[in-house]
PDB file of C-alpha atoms in Angstrom:
ATOM      1  CA  MET A 277     124.985  66.816  52.753  1.00  0.00           C
ATOM      2  CA  HIS A 278     121.675  68.179  54.165  1.00  0.00           C
ATOM      3  CA  ASP A 279     119.456  66.294  56.473  1.00  0.00           C
ATOM      4  CA  GLN A 280     116.231  67.683  55.399  1.00  0.00           C
ATOM      5  CA  GLU A 281     114.783  67.643  52.543  1.00  0.00           C
ATOM      6  CA  PRO A 282     114.855  70.592  50.378  1.00  0.00           C
ATOM      7  CA  SER A 283     111.677  72.608  49.572  1.00  0.00           C
ATOM      8  CA  ALA A 284     110.631  72.882  46.121  1.00  0.00           C
ATOM      9  CA  PRO A 285     108.829  76.689  45.864  1.00  0.00           C
ATOM     10  CA  LEU A 286     108.271  76.368  41.935  1.00  0.00           C
ATOM     11  CA  ARG A 287     106.458  73.206  41.933  1.00  0.00           C
ATOM     12  CA  THR A 288     103.383  74.137  43.613  1.00  0.00           C
ATOM     13  CA  VAL A 289     102.922  76.764  40.878  1.00  0.00           C
ATOM     14  CA  ALA A 290     103.717  74.273  38.382  1.00  0.00           C
ATOM     15  CA  THR A 291     101.212  71.879  38.818  1.00  0.00           C
ATOM     16  CA  SER A 292      98.433  74.464  39.592  1.00  0.00           C
ATOM     17  CA  HIS A 293      94.845  73.080  38.176  1.00  0.00           C
ATOM     18  CA  THR A 294      92.804  76.122  39.317  1.00  0.00           C
ATOM     19  CA  LEU A 295      93.713  77.611  35.867  1.00  0.00           C
ATOM     20  CA  PRO A 296      92.569  76.831  32.131  1.00  0.00           C
ATOM     21  CA  LYS A 297      94.574  74.741  30.451  1.00  0.00           C
ATOM     22  CA  SER A 298      96.048  77.135  28.146  1.00  0.00           C
ATOM     23  CA  ARG A 299      96.692  79.433  30.903  1.00  0.00           C
ATOM     24  CA  GLU A 300      98.786  76.567  32.731  1.00  0.00           C
ATOM     25  CA  ALA A 301     100.290  75.470  29.409  1.00  0.00           C
ATOM     26  CA  ARG A 302     101.970  78.800  29.723  1.00  0.00           C
ATOM     27  CA  LYS A 303     103.433  78.694  32.741  1.00  0.00           C
ATOM     28  CA  LYS A 304     104.966  75.787  32.248  1.00  0.00           C
ATOM     29  CA  LEU A 305     106.803  76.069  28.630  1.00  0.00           C
ATOM     30  CA  ILE A 306     110.155  78.058  28.515  1.00  0.00           C
ATOM     31  CA  VAL A 307     111.660  79.347  24.749  1.00  0.00           C
ATOM     32  CA  ALA A 308     115.502  78.449  25.116  1.00  0.00           C
ATOM     33  CA  LEU A 309     116.902  82.019  23.771  1.00  0.00           C
ATOM     34  CA  ASP A 310     120.580  79.788  22.115  1.00  0.00           C
ATOM     35  CA  PHE A 311     121.596  82.703  20.005  1.00  0.00           C
ATOM     36  CA  PRO A 312     124.493  84.258  19.818  1.00  0.00           C
ATOM     37  CA  THR A 313     124.183  88.041  20.034  1.00  0.00           C
ATOM     38  CA  ALA A 314     121.312  89.936  22.459  1.00  0.00           C
ATOM     39  CA  PRO A 315     119.645  91.613  19.353  1.00  0.00           C
ATOM     40  CA  ALA A 316     119.222  87.980  18.057  1.00  0.00           C
ATOM     41  CA  ALA A 317     117.749  86.912  21.439  1.00  0.00           C
ATOM     42  CA  LEU A 318     115.261  90.221  21.720  1.00  0.00           C
ATOM     43  CA  ALA A 319     114.379  90.152  18.334  1.00  0.00           C
ATOM     44  CA  LEU A 320     112.808  86.814  19.122  1.00  0.00           C
ATOM     45  CA  LEU A 321     111.735  87.999  22.412  1.00  0.00           C
ATOM     46  CA  ASP A 322     109.843  90.685  20.461  1.00  0.00           C
ATOM     47  CA  ARG A 323     107.948  88.118  17.878  1.00  0.00           C
ATOM     48  CA  LEU A 324     106.651  86.225  21.268  1.00  0.00           C
ATOM     49  CA  GLU A 325     105.477  88.974  22.765  1.00  0.00           C
ATOM     50  CA  GLY A 326     102.326  87.948  24.707  1.00  0.00           C
ATOM     51  CA  SER A 327     102.680  84.558  23.238  1.00  0.00           C
ATOM     52  CA  CYS A 328     105.826  82.881  26.509  1.00  0.00           C
ATOM     53  CA  GLU A 329     105.832  84.015  29.813  1.00  0.00           C
ATOM     54  CA  TRP A 330     109.412  81.522  30.322  1.00  0.00           C
ATOM     55  CA  PHE A 331     112.718  82.647  28.772  1.00  0.00           C
ATOM     56  CA  LYS A 332     115.798  80.372  29.088  1.00  0.00           C
ATOM     57  CA  VAL A 333     119.482  82.361  29.136  1.00  0.00           C
ATOM     58  CA  GLY A 334     121.983  79.553  27.944  1.00  0.00           C
ATOM     59  CA  LEU A 335     125.697  79.942  28.341  1.00  0.00           C
ATOM     60  CA  GLU A 336     126.281  80.755  24.527  1.00  0.00           C
ATOM     61  CA  LEU A 337     124.178  84.405  24.860  1.00  0.00           C
ATOM     62  CA  TYR A 338     124.810  84.791  28.519  1.00  0.00           C
ATOM     63  CA  LEU A 339     129.142  84.969  27.650  1.00  0.00           C
ATOM     64  CA  ASN A 340     128.246  87.657  24.816  1.00  0.00           C
ATOM     65  CA  ALA A 341     125.388  89.312  26.497  1.00  0.00           C
ATOM     66  CA  GLY A 342     125.960  88.987  29.890  1.00  0.00           C
ATOM     67  CA  ASN A 343     123.908  90.402  32.888  1.00  0.00           C
ATOM     68  CA  GLY A 344     122.381  92.866  30.872  1.00  0.00           C
ATOM     69  CA  ILE A 345     120.462  90.457  28.754  1.00  0.00           C
ATOM     70  CA  VAL A 346     119.164  89.010  31.566  1.00  0.00           C
ATOM     71  CA  GLU A 347     118.087  92.477  33.463  1.00  0.00           C
ATOM     72  CA  THR A 348     116.432  93.294  29.975  1.00  0.00           C
ATOM     73  CA  ILE A 349     114.193  89.856  29.840  1.00  0.00           C
ATOM     74  CA  LEU A 350     113.188  90.824  33.004  1.00  0.00           C
ATOM     75  CA  SER A 351     112.090  94.245  32.923  1.00  0.00           C
ATOM     76  CA  ARG A 352     109.636  93.186  30.359  1.00  0.00           C
ATOM     77  CA  GLY A 353     107.977  90.782  32.619  1.00  0.00           C
ATOM     78  CA  HIS A 354     109.013  87.399  32.029  1.00  0.00           C
ATOM     79  CA  SER A 355     110.549  84.878  34.362  1.00  0.00           C
ATOM     80  CA  VAL A 356     114.643  83.595  33.369  1.00  0.00           C
ATOM     81  CA  PHE A 357     115.915  80.400  33.835  1.00  0.00           C
ATOM     82  CA  LEU A 358     119.605  80.910  33.495  1.00  0.00           C
ATOM     83  CA  ASP A 359     121.124  77.928  32.172  1.00  0.00           C
ATOM     84  CA  LEU A 360     125.146  78.223  32.778  1.00  0.00           C
ATOM     85  CA  LYS A 361     125.151  74.506  34.595  1.00  0.00           C
ATOM     86  CA  LEU A 362     128.147  75.832  36.715  1.00  0.00           C
ATOM     87  CA  HIS A 363     130.658  72.955  37.126  1.00  0.00           C
ATOM     88  CA  ASP A 364     133.096  73.909  39.476  1.00  0.00           C
ATOM     89  CA  ILE A 365     135.025  73.841  42.949  1.00  0.00           C
ATOM     90  CA  PRO A 366     132.672  74.655  46.003  1.00  0.00           C
ATOM     91  CA  ASN A 367     134.210  78.093  46.568  1.00  0.00           C
ATOM     92  CA  THR A 368     134.052  78.650  42.746  1.00  0.00           C
ATOM     93  CA  VAL A 369     130.643  77.627  42.178  1.00  0.00           C
ATOM     94  CA  GLY A 370     129.103  79.351  45.306  1.00  0.00           C
ATOM     95  CA  GLY A 371     130.661  82.421  44.612  1.00  0.00           C
ATOM     96  CA  ALA A 372     129.015  82.334  41.246  1.00  0.00           C
ATOM     97  CA  ILE A 373     125.665  81.746  42.561  1.00  0.00           C
ATOM     98  CA  ARG A 374     126.026  84.265  44.770  1.00  0.00           C
ATOM     99  CA  SER A 375     127.258  87.046  41.992  1.00  0.00           C
ATOM    100  CA  VAL A 376     124.024  86.266  39.633  1.00  0.00           C
ATOM    101  CA  ALA A 377     121.312  86.009  42.572  1.00  0.00           C
ATOM    102  CA  PRO A 378     120.662  89.579  42.583  1.00  0.00           C
ATOM    103  CA  LEU A 379     119.697  89.829  39.288  1.00  0.00           C
ATOM    104  CA  GLY A 380     116.432  88.074  39.964  1.00  0.00           C
ATOM    105  CA  ILE A 381     116.327  85.247  38.278  1.00  0.00           C
ATOM    106  CA  THR A 382     114.042  82.415  39.307  1.00  0.00           C
ATOM    107  CA  MET A 383     116.003  78.953  37.840  1.00  0.00           C
ATOM    108  CA  LEU A 384     119.486  78.405  37.859  1.00  0.00           C
ATOM    109  CA  THR A 385     121.766  75.079  36.806  1.00  0.00           C
ATOM    110  CA  VAL A 386     124.234  73.474  39.108  1.00  0.00           C
ATOM    111  CA  HIS A 387     125.891  70.292  37.259  1.00  0.00           C
ATOM    112  CA  ALA A 388     125.383  67.176  39.380  1.00  0.00           C
ATOM    113  CA  PHE A 389     128.607  65.782  38.055  1.00  0.00           C
ATOM    114  CA  GLY A 390     130.319  68.237  40.457  1.00  0.00           C
ATOM    115  CA  GLY A 391     129.569  65.934  43.760  1.00  0.00           C
ATOM    116  CA  PRO A 392     128.525  66.101  47.016  1.00  0.00           C
ATOM    117  CA  ALA A 393     130.842  69.132  47.834  1.00  0.00           C
ATOM    118  CA  MET A 394     130.058  71.462  45.129  1.00  0.00           C
ATOM    119  CA  LEU A 395     126.227  70.434  45.452  1.00  0.00           C
ATOM    120  CA  THR A 396     125.856  71.734  48.432  1.00  0.00           C
ATOM    121  CA  ALA A 397     128.123  74.653  48.530  1.00  0.00           C
ATOM    122  CA  ALA A 398     125.507  75.998  45.735  1.00  0.00           C
ATOM    123  CA  SER A 399     122.749  74.423  48.204  1.00  0.00           C
ATOM    124  CA  ASP A 400     124.281  76.650  50.883  1.00  0.00           C
ATOM    125  CA  ALA A 401     124.280  79.979  48.398  1.00  0.00           C
ATOM    126  CA  ALA A 402     121.121  80.240  47.336  1.00  0.00           C
ATOM    127  CA  ALA A 403     119.466  79.804  50.453  1.00  0.00           C
ATOM    128  CA  SER A 404     121.113  83.255  51.319  1.00  0.00           C
ATOM    129  CA  SER A 405     120.470  84.519  48.094  1.00  0.00           C
ATOM    130  CA  PRO A 406     118.224  87.501  48.767  1.00  0.00           C
ATOM    131  CA  ASN A 407     115.683  86.403  46.330  1.00  0.00           C
ATOM    132  CA  PRO A 408     113.983  83.498  45.745  1.00  0.00           C
ATOM    133  CA  LEU A 409     116.236  81.423  44.060  1.00  0.00           C
ATOM    134  CA  THR A 410     115.527  77.858  42.799  1.00  0.00           C
ATOM    135  CA  LEU A 411     118.617  75.898  41.603  1.00  0.00           C
ATOM    136  CA  LEU A 412     118.258  72.405  39.359  1.00  0.00           C
ATOM    137  CA  ALA A 413     120.768  69.784  39.142  1.00  0.00           C
ATOM    138  CA  VAL A 414     121.567  68.589  35.619  1.00  0.00           C
ATOM    139  CA  THR A 415     121.948  65.211  35.365  1.00  0.00           C
ATOM    140  CA  VAL A 416     122.541  63.567  32.141  1.00  0.00           C
ATOM    141  CA  LEU A 417     122.428  65.859  28.880  1.00  0.00           C
ATOM    142  CA  THR A 418     119.241  65.291  26.570  1.00  0.00           C
ATOM    143  CA  SER A 419     122.473  64.430  23.832  1.00  0.00           C
ATOM    144  CA  MET A 420     124.060  61.749  25.396  1.00  0.00           C
ATOM    145  CA  ASP A 421     123.297  58.025  24.880  1.00  0.00           C
ATOM    146  CA  ASN A 422     124.554  54.870  26.148  1.00  0.00           C
ATOM    147  CA  PHE A 423     127.918  54.789  23.874  1.00  0.00           C
ATOM    148  CA  GLN A 424     128.202  58.629  24.928  1.00  0.00           C
ATOM    149  CA  LEU A 425     128.600  57.770  28.607  1.00  0.00           C
ATOM    150  CA  GLU A 426     130.273  54.520  28.098  1.00  0.00           C
ATOM    151  CA  SER A 427     132.996  56.187  26.201  1.00  0.00           C
ATOM    152  CA  ILE A 428     133.845  58.476  29.586  1.00  0.00           C
ATOM    153  CA  GLY A 429     133.804  55.124  31.593  1.00  0.00           C
ATOM    154  CA  ILE A 430     130.189  55.592  32.745  1.00  0.00           C
ATOM    155  CA  THR A 431     128.587  51.947  32.765  1.00  0.00           C
ATOM    156  CA  GLU A 432     125.304  52.752  33.832  1.00  0.00           C
ATOM    157  CA  THR A 433     122.368  53.717  31.539  1.00  0.00           C
ATOM    158  CA  PRO A 434     120.895  57.114  31.272  1.00  0.00           C
ATOM    159  CA  ALA A 435     118.181  56.479  33.059  1.00  0.00           C
ATOM    160  CA  ASN A 436     120.141  54.842  36.011  1.00  0.00           C
ATOM    161  CA  GLN A 437     122.670  57.419  36.308  1.00  0.00           C
ATOM    162  CA  VAL A 438     119.850  60.282  35.978  1.00  0.00           C
ATOM    163  CA  LEU A 439     118.410  58.297  38.642  1.00  0.00           C
ATOM    164  CA  ARG A 440     122.007  58.428  40.749  1.00  0.00           C
ATOM    165  CA  LEU A 441     123.090  62.054  40.406  1.00  0.00           C
ATOM    166  CA  ALA A 442     119.410  63.156  40.786  1.00  0.00           C
ATOM    167  CA  THR A 443     119.117  61.289  44.698  1.00  0.00           C
ATOM    168  CA  VAL A 444     122.861  62.909  45.332  1.00  0.00           C
ATOM    169  CA  ALA A 445     121.781  66.570  44.170  1.00  0.00           C
ATOM    170  CA  GLN A 446     118.228  65.897  46.634  1.00  0.00           C
ATOM    171  CA  ALA A 447     120.454  64.912  49.478  1.00  0.00           C
ATOM    172  CA  CYS A 448     122.457  68.253  48.977  1.00  0.00           C
ATOM    173  CA  GLY A 449     119.662  70.691  49.403  1.00  0.00           C
ATOM    174  CA  ILE A 450     118.881  71.144  45.599  1.00  0.00           C
ATOM    175  CA  PRO A 451     115.588  71.428  45.127  1.00  0.00           C
ATOM    176  CA  GLY A 452     114.858  70.637  41.629  1.00  0.00           C
ATOM    177  CA  PHE A 453     116.157  68.727  38.705  1.00  0.00           C
ATOM    178  CA  VAL A 454     116.743  68.673  34.760  1.00  0.00           C
ATOM    179  CA  CYS A 455     116.436  65.742  32.940  1.00  0.00           C
ATOM    180  CA  SER A 456     115.346  64.067  29.447  1.00  0.00           C
ATOM    181  CA  PRO A 457     111.553  63.489  29.263  1.00  0.00           C
ATOM    182  CA  GLN A 458     112.362  59.897  29.213  1.00  0.00           C
ATOM    183  CA  GLU A 459     113.615  59.821  32.574  1.00  0.00           C
ATOM    184  CA  ALA A 460     110.904  62.328  34.235  1.00  0.00           C
ATOM    185  CA  ALA A 461     108.741  59.475  35.152  1.00  0.00           C
ATOM    186  CA  GLN A 462     111.087  57.862  37.335  1.00  0.00           C
ATOM    187  CA  LEU A 463     112.139  61.147  39.240  1.00  0.00           C
ATOM    188  CA  ARG A 464     108.721  61.860  39.740  1.00  0.00           C
ATOM    189  CA  ALA A 465     107.832  58.658  41.231  1.00  0.00           C
ATOM    190  CA  ARG A 466     111.255  59.033  43.443  1.00  0.00           C
ATOM    191  CA  PHE A 467     110.880  62.935  44.535  1.00  0.00           C
ATOM    192  CA  PRO A 468     106.976  63.948  44.325  1.00  0.00           C
ATOM    193  CA  GLN A 469     107.458  66.854  45.676  1.00  0.00           C
ATOM    194  CA  ASN A 470     110.629  68.401  43.825  1.00  0.00           C
ATOM    195  CA  THR A 471     110.995  70.427  40.451  1.00  0.00           C
ATOM    196  CA  ILE A 472     111.571  68.932  37.177  1.00  0.00           C
ATOM    197  CA  VAL A 473     112.498  70.312  34.085  1.00  0.00           C
ATOM    198  CA  SER A 474     112.935  68.569  30.767  1.00  0.00           C
ATOM    199  CA  PRO A 475     114.737  69.808  27.534  1.00  0.00           C
ATOM    200  CA  GLY A 476     114.973  67.552  24.354  1.00  0.00           C
ATOM    201  CA  ILE A 477     111.283  68.549  24.054  1.00  0.00           C
ATOM    202  CA  ARG A 478     110.054  67.727  20.234  1.00  0.00           C
ATOM    203  CA  PRO A 479     106.513  68.542  18.987  1.00  0.00           C
ATOM    204  CA  SER A 480     104.796  65.736  16.910  1.00  0.00           C
ATOM    205  CA  GLY A 481     106.265  65.166  13.519  1.00  0.00           C
ATOM    206  CA  ALA A 482     109.574  67.348  14.415  1.00  0.00           C
ATOM    207  CA  ALA A 483     112.866  65.681  13.489  1.00  0.00           C
ATOM    208  CA  LYS A 484     114.986  65.267  16.616  1.00  0.00           C
ATOM    209  CA  GLY A 485     118.192  67.292  15.777  1.00  0.00           C
ATOM    210  CA  ASP A 486     121.118  66.359  18.358  1.00  0.00           C
ATOM    211  CA  GLN A 487     118.839  65.365  20.807  1.00  0.00           C
ATOM    212  CA  ALA A 488     118.949  61.651  21.601  1.00  0.00           C
ATOM    213  CA  ARG A 489     116.100  61.132  24.245  1.00  0.00           C
ATOM    214  CA  ILE A 490     112.957  63.235  23.478  1.00  0.00           C
ATOM    215  CA  ALA A 491     109.266  63.448  23.718  1.00  0.00           C
ATOM    216  CA  THR A 492     106.222  65.248  22.722  1.00  0.00           C
ATOM    217  CA  PRO A 493     105.287  68.032  25.017  1.00  0.00           C
ATOM    218  CA  ALA A 494     102.018  66.138  26.219  1.00  0.00           C
ATOM    219  CA  ASN A 495     103.854  62.865  27.103  1.00  0.00           C
ATOM    220  CA  ALA A 496     106.825  65.342  29.188  1.00  0.00           C
ATOM    221  CA  LEU A 497     104.171  66.535  30.858  1.00  0.00           C
ATOM    222  CA  ALA A 498     102.224  62.721  31.204  1.00  0.00           C
ATOM    223  CA  ALA A 499     105.608  61.934  32.544  1.00  0.00           C
ATOM    224  CA  GLY A 500     106.039  64.551  35.373  1.00  0.00           C
ATOM    225  CA  ALA A 501     107.883  67.210  33.795  1.00  0.00           C
ATOM    226  CA  ASP A 502     106.767  70.856  35.519  1.00  0.00           C
ATOM    227  CA  TYR A 503     108.671  72.906  33.128  1.00  0.00           C
ATOM    228  CA  LEU A 504     109.736  72.325  29.254  1.00  0.00           C
ATOM    229  CA  VAL A 505     112.492  73.805  27.472  1.00  0.00           C
ATOM    230  CA  VAL A 506     111.970  74.170  23.928  1.00  0.00           C
ATOM    231  CA  GLY A 507     114.480  75.461  21.558  1.00  0.00           C
ATOM    232  CA  ARG A 508     114.913  75.118  17.795  1.00  0.00           C
ATOM    233  CA  PRO A 509     111.086  73.915  16.866  1.00  0.00           C
ATOM    234  CA  ILE A 510     109.986  77.536  18.002  1.00  0.00           C
ATOM    235  CA  THR A 511     113.809  79.267  17.310  1.00  0.00           C
ATOM    236  CA  GLN A 512     114.123  78.114  13.783  1.00  0.00           C
ATOM    237  CA  ALA A 513     110.215  77.935  12.788  1.00  0.00           C
ATOM    238  CA  ALA A 514     109.800  80.582  10.135  1.00  0.00           C
ATOM    239  CA  ASP A 515     106.385  81.604  12.487  1.00  0.00           C
ATOM    240  CA  PRO A 516     108.024  81.396  15.997  1.00  0.00           C
ATOM    241  CA  ALA A 517     104.452  82.550  17.434  1.00  0.00           C
ATOM    242  CA  ALA A 518     102.548  80.244  15.493  1.00  0.00           C
ATOM    243  CA  ALA A 519     105.165  76.991  16.557  1.00  0.00           C
ATOM    244  CA  ALA A 520     104.855  78.431  20.018  1.00  0.00           C
ATOM    245  CA  ARG A 521     100.838  78.498  20.017  1.00  0.00           C
ATOM    246  CA  ALA A 522     101.217  74.913  18.651  1.00  0.00           C
ATOM    247  CA  ILE A 523     103.539  73.605  21.274  1.00  0.00           C
ATOM    248  CA  LEU A 524     101.280  75.052  23.897  1.00  0.00           C
ATOM    249  CA  ASP A 525      98.003  73.433  22.165  1.00  0.00           C
ATOM    250  CA  GLU A 526      99.690  70.004  22.671  1.00  0.00           C
ATOM    251  CA  MET A 527     100.883  71.043  26.066  1.00  0.00           C
ATOM    252  CA  SER A 528      96.931  71.777  26.832  1.00  0.00           C
ATOM    253  CA  VAL A 529      95.817  68.299  25.414  1.00  0.00           C
ATOM    254  CA  GLY A 530      98.550  66.529  27.561  1.00  0.00           C
ATOM    255  CA  LEU A 531      97.430  68.486  30.885  1.00  0.00           C
ATOM    256  CA  ALA A 532      93.506  67.895  30.003  1.00  0.00           C
ATOM    257  CA  GLU A 533      94.103  64.243  29.556  1.00  0.00           C
ATOM    258  CA  ALA A 534      96.439  64.096  33.060  1.00  0.00           C
ATOM    259  CA  ASP A 535      93.216  65.084  34.189  1.00  0.00           C
TER     260      ASP A 535
END
């Protein structure tokens, strides 16, 4: 484990209060490109041009389209959150990070369940990257509840397990976390300088789908999340750009209330 607290390079940018709230909200919204193919993902990107700045590439899309989809998104001037949830032996995870870091992605996920040795190897690999790269430790998936944790032998509540895993990750040099918005407040109180990314975001009145631990955009920001990941409420909307604007409006209200 690392003796010094890791820096959190995204945190200062994410909490800037010098921007209009609508502009600040755009810097905090990450649209999840959860599609099976590059053409489908790029079609949505076209529809959101000018509305969104951040896009998440997850495992399904990355396995199908590879580095090419990342390079295309970056070439259009957007930021990329590569959500691979790396979880393997330390040497393999370190090598994987060194392989993707030169792409120019901004954030990359590793799974905190990989343990201290793996997390330390990940931190060391990111530190050696020629490009700034923020690692995020995935704590407990937002689809998991108490029953799901108990079924795999974990008797902690999701909130306690999130805090335990985040504490281990931070000690290993990982500067950010992925957690549901329901745990964002406790992590913000414990780790005021670290980056917090929250999926499980549902706009007011939306169905929760297969997510177990969710919150509205305004509530997630109020809890301390720096970035919000939104997928289906935007990607499956009849008008994705209008859906994104509605979420950005909710975020702007939340940011204004936080002041």
